[in-house]
Every structure is written in structure tokens, then in C-alpha cells.
Amino acid sequence: MPIKLGIAPINWCNDDDPELGKEISFEQCISEMSAAGYVGTELGTKYPREVSVLKKALNERGLQLSSAWFSTFFTDPTQYEQTLSRFMEHLSFMRAMGASFINVCECGQAIQGTELPILSPHKPEFSEAQWGKLLQGLHAIGRIAHDFNMQLVYHYHAGTGVFYEHEIDYLMENTSPQLLSLLLDTGHAAFADIDSLDLINKYNERILYVHLKDIRAEVLNRVKNDQMNFMDAVRAGVFTVPGDGAIDFVPIIKMLQKHQYSGWMIVEAEQDPAKAPPLAYARKAFDFLQQYLKKK
């Protein structure tokens, strides 16, 4: 498929903190996505879960559901089987919606929803046994997804056990490329002091999905110096849309194009919509990216 430009609903309504964007309706969210020029969206907390209703609303606005986040808890023995069961339900819904990707992230022992400093030693470090369970679980759901012509893309994320580059490397080295691919998230890479170009050079054949997220360097310094938790960092504006922060997206996009990346690029910027009006920022990102991507 050619490159398609979508945007995540988290720019309007935050799944982790419902207070952010609580006044914004589902209809406003998807209407503004369409008005800004995007053709895809991920699943948001306010989106209806009735397939016919959601399909109709998206189709009317020229939008397609590209993917959705799925939290796994394979490193927690008490939630292993439950994670498999939840995945089957999630897969069924996503297939019915015509989506091809599921963004998976291991959230066992994660601290991104706690008051703990997000960049701290409190981040989970998986034991050999926990890594074993995670790899086993990801391969199990990867086989299921493969059988239904769906693709798992792993989303490394601040506050989880797969965040830093050596953890991403370990995951990639010990999983099957046929069953698990990689989601390139430029914002979380920068948050972990990872150069996205390094990830592209190493894993370009496994990068099948992209989140384009910018970062405000001065806020990131405050996050580090003030030992801020994740949601306080978000409220302070550590993330923003491409073209509004410190990340140079030109070489990133050129490198992806060099490796003939095709598929979804999703604009994602967890912000307080009261401080960063979603439609204005959506348009800002779209106009910025159109300089480097062919219009679709």
C-alpha cells in the first residue's frame, strides 16, 4: 500500500486521563480529522464499539480505522490467559472494522499510569523468566493474528519494560519477523534518547507502522530534572505534532522512503487540548508533512 497519513484521537481525547478533552465528542474528533485532510484514525476511548455504527461514522468522513492499542500482561502469571482471551475479542473487532494492524505493548509492572518519575530506575526490568513469558505470549498472539491476515506491531513505550534501545534490540532478536513487527514511534524514541534513524537502519524490514510524534526539548529537560511522572509530562507539553518540536523529521522520512516504507504514518501528540487546540495542531502537522509526502 502507498503511504497513508492518519492521526490518532489522543490529540483530542486522552485515554489515560479522561479529563483531557472530556468536553470533546467523538463526532467532533473525527470531523476535525477529516477537515484537516487525514484519511485514517486509530481507535479512541470515545469511539463506539458497534461495528456498523463506527464504520458508518468513519466512512461518511472518508476515514479508515488503521489500528488500535492493545495492552498485554504476559509478564504477570495471573493475567497470561486473560490477555489471550482479550486479544481474541480485540482481533475480532479490528478485523470486522477492516483494520490490518494491532499495536501491542507489554504493560506488566508498567509505571506510566503512576505517580512515579517516568524516567527513573522504577521502570520495570524484566527477569529472564518474564522475558520468556513475554516472548511466548507475543508469539502465541502473533500466530493467531497471522492466521487471520492481521499484523502485530510492537509499540515500545515510556514506563514499560520495553523502552530503551537495548530492550527493543532484545525483543527484535528473540521474536519471529513473521509474527511480530515494530512500530516506529519517533516521540518515544527521543524520550528514551534513541535516534530514530538507528532504529530504521536496523529494523527497516520489520517497521510496518509509524507514529510521527515530536518532542519539546525544553520540557523533556524539565521532565528529567523535576522527576515528573508520565501524565504530568504530557500535561506540561513534552509531546507535540511533527514540525512543532525538536525532532528533525526530514531525514527520518527520507530514510523511510529510501527503504521503501509503505503503509500508515500516524500523527500522534499527547497534549492538553485546552492548551493545544487539536484542529489547529492537526492542520499544522498535515501541512508540514505534505512538504515531504506525496498527497494521497
Coordinates of N, CA and C in Angstrom, one line a residue, residues 39-44 47 54 58 63-68 93-94 97-101 209 264:
V39 N -6.8 10.6 6.3 CA -7.6 9.6 5.8 C -7.7 8.4 6.7
G40 N -7.0 8.4 7.9 CA -7.0 7.3 8.8 C -7.1 7.8 10.2
T41 N -7.5 6.9 11.1 CA -7.6 7.1 12.5 C -7.3 5.8 13.3
E42 N -6.8 6.0 14.5 CA -6.8 4.8 15.4 C -8.0 4.8 16.3
L43 N -8.2 3.8 17.0 CA -9.4 3.6 17.9 C -9.2 4.5 19.2
G44 N -10.2 5.3 19.5 CA -10.1 6.1 20.7 C -11.1 5.7 21.8
Y47 N -14.8 6.2 20.9 CA -15.3 5.6 19.7 C -16.3 4.5 20.0
L54 N -19.7 2.5 14.0 CA -18.4 3.1 13.8 C -18.0 3.2 12.3
L58 N -17.2 6.7 10.3 CA -15.9 6.9 9.6 C -16.0 7.0 8.1
L63 N -12.7 8.3 6.4 CA -11.7 7.8 7.3 C -11.7 6.3 7.4
Q64 N -10.5 5.7 7.6 CA -10.4 4.3 7.8 C -9.8 4.0 9.1
L65 N -10.2 3.0 9.8 CA -9.6 2.6 11.0 C -8.3 1.9 10.7
S66 N -7.1 2.4 11.2 CA -5.8 1.8 10.8 C -5.4 0.8 11.8
S67 N -5.6 1.1 13.1 CA -5.1 0.2 14.1 C -5.7 0.6 15.5
A68 N -5.2 -0.1 16.5 CA -5.6 0.2 17.9 C -4.6 -0.4 18.8
F93 N -12.9 -7.6 16.6 CA -13.4 -6.3 16.4 C -12.6 -5.6 15.3
M94 N -11.3 -5.7 15.4 CA -10.5 -5.0 14.4 C -10.6 -5.5 13.0
M97 N -13.7 -4.3 11.5 CA -13.6 -2.9 11.1 C -12.7 -2.7 9.8
G98 N -12.0 -3.8 9.4 CA -11.2 -3.7 8.2 C -9.8 -3.2 8.5
A99 N -9.4 -3.2 9.7 CA -8.0 -2.8 10.1 C -7.1 -4.0 9.9
S100 N -5.8 -3.7 9.6 CA -4.8 -4.7 9.4 C -3.8 -4.8 10.5
F101 N -3.7 -3.8 11.4 CA -2.7 -3.8 12.4 C -3.2 -3.7 13.8
Y209 N 4.7 0.1 10.7 CA 3.7 1.1 11.2 C 4.5 2.2 11.8
W264 N 0.9 3.0 6.8 CA 0.4 4.1 7.6 C 1.5 4.9 8.3

